[in-house]
Short mmCIF file of C-alpha atoms and ligand atoms in Angstrom, two decimals:
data_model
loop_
_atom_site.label_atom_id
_atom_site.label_comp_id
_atom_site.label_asym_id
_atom_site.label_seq_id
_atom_site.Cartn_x
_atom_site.Cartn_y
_atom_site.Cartn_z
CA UNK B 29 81.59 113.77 8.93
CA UNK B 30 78.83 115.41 10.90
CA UNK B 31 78.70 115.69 14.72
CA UNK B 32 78.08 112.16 16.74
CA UNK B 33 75.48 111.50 18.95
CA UNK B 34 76.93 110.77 21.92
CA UNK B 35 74.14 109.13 23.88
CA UNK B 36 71.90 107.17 21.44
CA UNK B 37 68.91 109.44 20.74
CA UNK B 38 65.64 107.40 22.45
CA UNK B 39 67.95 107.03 25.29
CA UNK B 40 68.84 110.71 25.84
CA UNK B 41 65.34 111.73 25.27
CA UNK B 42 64.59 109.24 28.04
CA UNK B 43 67.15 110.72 30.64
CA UNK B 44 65.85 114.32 29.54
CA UNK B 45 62.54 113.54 31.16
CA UNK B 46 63.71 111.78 34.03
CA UNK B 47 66.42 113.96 35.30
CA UNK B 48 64.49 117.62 34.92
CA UNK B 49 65.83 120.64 36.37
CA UNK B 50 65.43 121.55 39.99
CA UNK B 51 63.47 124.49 40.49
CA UNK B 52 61.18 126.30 38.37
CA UNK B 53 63.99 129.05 37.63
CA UNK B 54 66.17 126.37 37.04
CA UNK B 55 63.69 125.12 34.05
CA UNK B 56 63.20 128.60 32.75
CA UNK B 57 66.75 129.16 31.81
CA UNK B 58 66.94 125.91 30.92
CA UNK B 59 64.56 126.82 28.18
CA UNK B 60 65.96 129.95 27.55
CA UNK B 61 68.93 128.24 26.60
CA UNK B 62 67.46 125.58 24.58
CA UNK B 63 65.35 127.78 22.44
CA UNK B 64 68.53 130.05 22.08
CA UNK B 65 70.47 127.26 21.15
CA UNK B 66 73.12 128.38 23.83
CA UNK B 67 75.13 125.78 24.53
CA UNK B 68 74.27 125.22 28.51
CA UNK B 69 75.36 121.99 30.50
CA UNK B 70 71.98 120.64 30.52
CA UNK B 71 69.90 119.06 33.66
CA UNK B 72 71.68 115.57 33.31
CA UNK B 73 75.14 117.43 33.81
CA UNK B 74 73.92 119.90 36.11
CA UNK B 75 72.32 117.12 38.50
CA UNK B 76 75.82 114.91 38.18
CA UNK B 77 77.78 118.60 39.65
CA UNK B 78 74.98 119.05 42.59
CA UNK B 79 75.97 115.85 43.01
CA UNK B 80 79.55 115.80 42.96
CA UNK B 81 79.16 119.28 45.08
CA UNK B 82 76.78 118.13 47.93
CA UNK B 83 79.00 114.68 47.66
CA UNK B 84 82.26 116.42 48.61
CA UNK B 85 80.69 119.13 51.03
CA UNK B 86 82.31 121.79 48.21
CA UNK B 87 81.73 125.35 49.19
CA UNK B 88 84.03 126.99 47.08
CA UNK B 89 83.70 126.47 43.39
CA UNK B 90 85.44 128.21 40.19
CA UNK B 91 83.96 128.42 37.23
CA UNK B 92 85.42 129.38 33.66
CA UNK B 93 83.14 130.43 31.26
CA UNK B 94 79.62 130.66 33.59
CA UNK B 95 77.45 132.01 30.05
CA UNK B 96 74.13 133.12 31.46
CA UNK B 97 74.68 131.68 35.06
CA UNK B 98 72.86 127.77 34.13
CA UNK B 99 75.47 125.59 35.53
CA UNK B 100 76.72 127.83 38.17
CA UNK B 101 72.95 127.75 39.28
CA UNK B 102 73.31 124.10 39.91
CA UNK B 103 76.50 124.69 41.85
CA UNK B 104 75.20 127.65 44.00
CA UNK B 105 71.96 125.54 45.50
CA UNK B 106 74.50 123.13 46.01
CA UNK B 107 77.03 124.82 48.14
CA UNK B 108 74.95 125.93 50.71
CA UNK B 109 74.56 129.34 51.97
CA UNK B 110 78.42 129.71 53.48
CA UNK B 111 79.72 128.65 49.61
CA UNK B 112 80.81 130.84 46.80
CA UNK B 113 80.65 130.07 43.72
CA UNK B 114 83.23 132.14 41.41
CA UNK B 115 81.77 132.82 38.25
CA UNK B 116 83.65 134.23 34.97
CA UNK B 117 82.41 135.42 31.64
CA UNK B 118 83.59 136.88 28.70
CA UNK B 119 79.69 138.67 26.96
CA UNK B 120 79.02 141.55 29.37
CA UNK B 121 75.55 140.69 28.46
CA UNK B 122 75.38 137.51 29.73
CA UNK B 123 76.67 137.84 33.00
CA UNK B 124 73.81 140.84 33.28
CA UNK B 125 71.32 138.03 32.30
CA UNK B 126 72.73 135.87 34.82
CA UNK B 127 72.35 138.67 37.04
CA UNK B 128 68.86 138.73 37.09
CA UNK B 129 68.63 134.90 37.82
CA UNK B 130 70.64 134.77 40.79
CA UNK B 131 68.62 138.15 41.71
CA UNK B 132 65.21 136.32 41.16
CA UNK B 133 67.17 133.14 42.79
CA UNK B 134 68.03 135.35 46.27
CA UNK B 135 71.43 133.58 45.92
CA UNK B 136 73.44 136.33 44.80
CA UNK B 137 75.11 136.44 47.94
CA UNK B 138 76.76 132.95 46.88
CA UNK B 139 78.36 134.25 43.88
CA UNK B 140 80.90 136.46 42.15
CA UNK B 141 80.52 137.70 38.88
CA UNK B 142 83.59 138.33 36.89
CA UNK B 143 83.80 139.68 33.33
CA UNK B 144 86.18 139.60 30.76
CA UNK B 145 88.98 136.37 30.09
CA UNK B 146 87.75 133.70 32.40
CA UNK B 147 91.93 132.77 32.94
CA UNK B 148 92.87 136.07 33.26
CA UNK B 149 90.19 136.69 35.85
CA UNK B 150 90.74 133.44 37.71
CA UNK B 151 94.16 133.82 38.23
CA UNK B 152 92.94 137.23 40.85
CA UNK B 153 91.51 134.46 43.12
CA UNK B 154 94.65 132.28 45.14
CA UNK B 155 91.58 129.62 45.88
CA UNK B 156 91.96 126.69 46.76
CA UNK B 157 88.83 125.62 45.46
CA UNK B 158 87.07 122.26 46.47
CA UNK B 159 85.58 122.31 42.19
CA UNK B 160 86.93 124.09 39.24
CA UNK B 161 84.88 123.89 36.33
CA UNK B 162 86.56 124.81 32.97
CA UNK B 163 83.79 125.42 29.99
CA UNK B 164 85.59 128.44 27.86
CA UNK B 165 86.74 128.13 24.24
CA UNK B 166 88.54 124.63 23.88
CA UNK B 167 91.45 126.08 22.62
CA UNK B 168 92.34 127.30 25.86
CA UNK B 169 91.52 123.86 27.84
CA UNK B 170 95.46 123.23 28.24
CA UNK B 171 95.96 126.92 29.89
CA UNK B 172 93.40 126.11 31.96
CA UNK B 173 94.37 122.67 33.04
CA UNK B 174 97.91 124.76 34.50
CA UNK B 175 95.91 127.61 36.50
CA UNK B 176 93.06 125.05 37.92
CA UNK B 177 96.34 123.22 38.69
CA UNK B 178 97.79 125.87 40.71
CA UNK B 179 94.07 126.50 42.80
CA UNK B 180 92.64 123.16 43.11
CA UNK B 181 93.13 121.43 46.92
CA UNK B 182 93.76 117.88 46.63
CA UNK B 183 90.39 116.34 47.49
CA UNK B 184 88.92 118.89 45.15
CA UNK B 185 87.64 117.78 41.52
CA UNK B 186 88.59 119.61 38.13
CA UNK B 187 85.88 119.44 35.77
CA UNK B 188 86.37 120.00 31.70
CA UNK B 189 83.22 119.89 29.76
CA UNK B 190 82.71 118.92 26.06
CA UNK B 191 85.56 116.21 26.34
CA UNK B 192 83.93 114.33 23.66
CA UNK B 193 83.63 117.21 21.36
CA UNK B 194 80.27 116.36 19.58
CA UNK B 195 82.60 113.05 18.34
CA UNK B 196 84.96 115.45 16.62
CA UNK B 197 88.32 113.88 18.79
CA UNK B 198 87.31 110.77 16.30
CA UNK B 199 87.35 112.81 13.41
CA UNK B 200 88.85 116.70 13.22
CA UNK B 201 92.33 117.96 13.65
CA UNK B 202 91.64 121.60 14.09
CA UNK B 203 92.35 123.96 17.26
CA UNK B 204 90.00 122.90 19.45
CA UNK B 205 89.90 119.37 18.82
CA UNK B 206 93.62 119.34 19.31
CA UNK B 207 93.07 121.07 22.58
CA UNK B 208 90.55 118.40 24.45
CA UNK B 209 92.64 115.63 23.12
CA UNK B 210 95.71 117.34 24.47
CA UNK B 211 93.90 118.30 27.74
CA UNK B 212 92.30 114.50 28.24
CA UNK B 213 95.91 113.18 27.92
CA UNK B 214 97.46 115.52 30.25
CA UNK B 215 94.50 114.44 32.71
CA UNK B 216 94.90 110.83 32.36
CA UNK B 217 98.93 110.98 32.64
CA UNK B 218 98.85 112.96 35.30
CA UNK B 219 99.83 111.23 38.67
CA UNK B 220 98.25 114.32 40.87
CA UNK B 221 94.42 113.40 39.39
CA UNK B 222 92.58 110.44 38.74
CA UNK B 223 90.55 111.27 36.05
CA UNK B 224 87.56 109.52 34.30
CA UNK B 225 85.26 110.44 31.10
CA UNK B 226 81.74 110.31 31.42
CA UNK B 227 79.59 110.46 28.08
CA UNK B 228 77.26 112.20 29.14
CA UNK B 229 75.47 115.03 27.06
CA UNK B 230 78.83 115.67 25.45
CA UNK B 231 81.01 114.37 27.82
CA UNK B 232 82.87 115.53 30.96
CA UNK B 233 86.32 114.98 32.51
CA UNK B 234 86.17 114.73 35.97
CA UNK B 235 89.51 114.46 37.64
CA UNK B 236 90.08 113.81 41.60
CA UNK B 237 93.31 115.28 42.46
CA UNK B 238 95.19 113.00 44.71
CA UNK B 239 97.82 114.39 45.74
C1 SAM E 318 79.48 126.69 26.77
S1 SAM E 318 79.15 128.31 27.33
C2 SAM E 318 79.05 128.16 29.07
C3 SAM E 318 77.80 127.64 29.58
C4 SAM E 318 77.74 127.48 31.07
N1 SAM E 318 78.90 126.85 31.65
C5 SAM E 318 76.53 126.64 31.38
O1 SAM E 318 76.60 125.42 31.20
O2 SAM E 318 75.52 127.22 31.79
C6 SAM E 318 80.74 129.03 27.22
C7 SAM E 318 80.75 130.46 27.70
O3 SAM E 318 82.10 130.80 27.94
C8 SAM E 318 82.36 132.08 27.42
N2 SAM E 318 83.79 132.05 27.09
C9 SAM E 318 84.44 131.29 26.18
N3 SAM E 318 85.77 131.47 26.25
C10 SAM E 318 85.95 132.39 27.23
C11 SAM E 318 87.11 133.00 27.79
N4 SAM E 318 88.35 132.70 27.38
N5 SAM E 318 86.92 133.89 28.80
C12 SAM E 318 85.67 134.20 29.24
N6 SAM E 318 84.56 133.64 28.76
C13 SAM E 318 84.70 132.76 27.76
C14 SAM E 318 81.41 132.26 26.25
O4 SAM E 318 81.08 133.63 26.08
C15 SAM E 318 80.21 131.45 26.69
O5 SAM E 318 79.25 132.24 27.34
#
């Protein structure tokens, strides 16, 4: 079975062109990652973490796997100029790409660029952190779940991307799929977050930990 649209199609193309990107650098690498086909958060997710960001007066945010710098972009105009946004990334070249944005931004004082295994990074950083962001390889979603875990404060809100896996959880048993079911269980059983799924783009977990 091929890959679901999540959001029926006239109504995603509708949302595209009413929630745009925020500044003009924030529509250039928006293109740059459509026309690369890199797989970005998008401005209907990145307006729904400003959001949640400005909403909960976050100024210190993790994220795991930061590609060229998109959705940490969205996070860094949102935490003001006393946040930090921790950013990790495996491709040497993108975090030099993302570089150059938050350069061209003047915001590179709001963030830290870490390369090599986004876990393996994080776990230098004691946090807590008012928003961790996981968007690395699914396969690693539970390991991630355990170290955002040990650095989130409660008030703060875990975020997993892709939790709707292009409609593979309906469909595939491999790794990954495995992996986001596994990790949206966890999240829902869990009595420390209360978690909901929103489809958008291709669905996010966001999970409020209570206690
Ligand atoms: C979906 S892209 C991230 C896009 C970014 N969050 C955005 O929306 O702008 C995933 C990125 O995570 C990186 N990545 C995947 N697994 C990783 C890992 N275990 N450690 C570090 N980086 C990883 C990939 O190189 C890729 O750039």
């Amino acid at each position: 079975m091929s890959d679901l649209e999540i959001t029926h199609p006239q109504i995603y193309a509708y949302l595209e062109k009413t929630l745009t990107e925020e500044t003009p650098l924030l529509r250039e690498m928006g293109a740059y990652g459509r026309a690369q086909n890199f797989p970005i958060i998008g401005a209907q997710v990145g307006r729904l973490f400003y959001f949640l960001a400005r909403a909960l007066k976050a100024s210190q945010v993790l994220e795991l796997g930061s590609g060229f710098g998109y959705s940490a972009m969205w996070f860094a105009l949102a935490v003001g100029a006393d946040g930090k946004v921790i950013m990790t990334e495996g491709k040497q070249a993108n975090v030099d790409r993302a570089r150059d944005y938050f350069t061209r931004a003047g915001l590179l004082d709001r963030v830290e660029f870490n390369v090599g295994d986004a876990l393996t990074r994080a776990e230098t950083y004691p946090g807590p952190f008012d928003i961790i962001f996981c968007d690395i390889d699914k396969h690693s979603y539970p390991q991630a779940l355990a170290l955002a875990r040990a650095k989130l404060r409660v008030g703060g809100i875990l975020i997993f991307d892709n939790m709707l896996w292009h409609g593979r959880i309906l469909t595939e048993n491999d790794a990954d799929t495995r992996a986001v079911l596994e990790t949206t269980r966890a999240l829902f059983d869990d009595n420390e977050f209360f978690t909901t799924l929103v489809p958008l783009h291709d669905g996010q977990a966001l999970a409020l930990r209570v206690k």
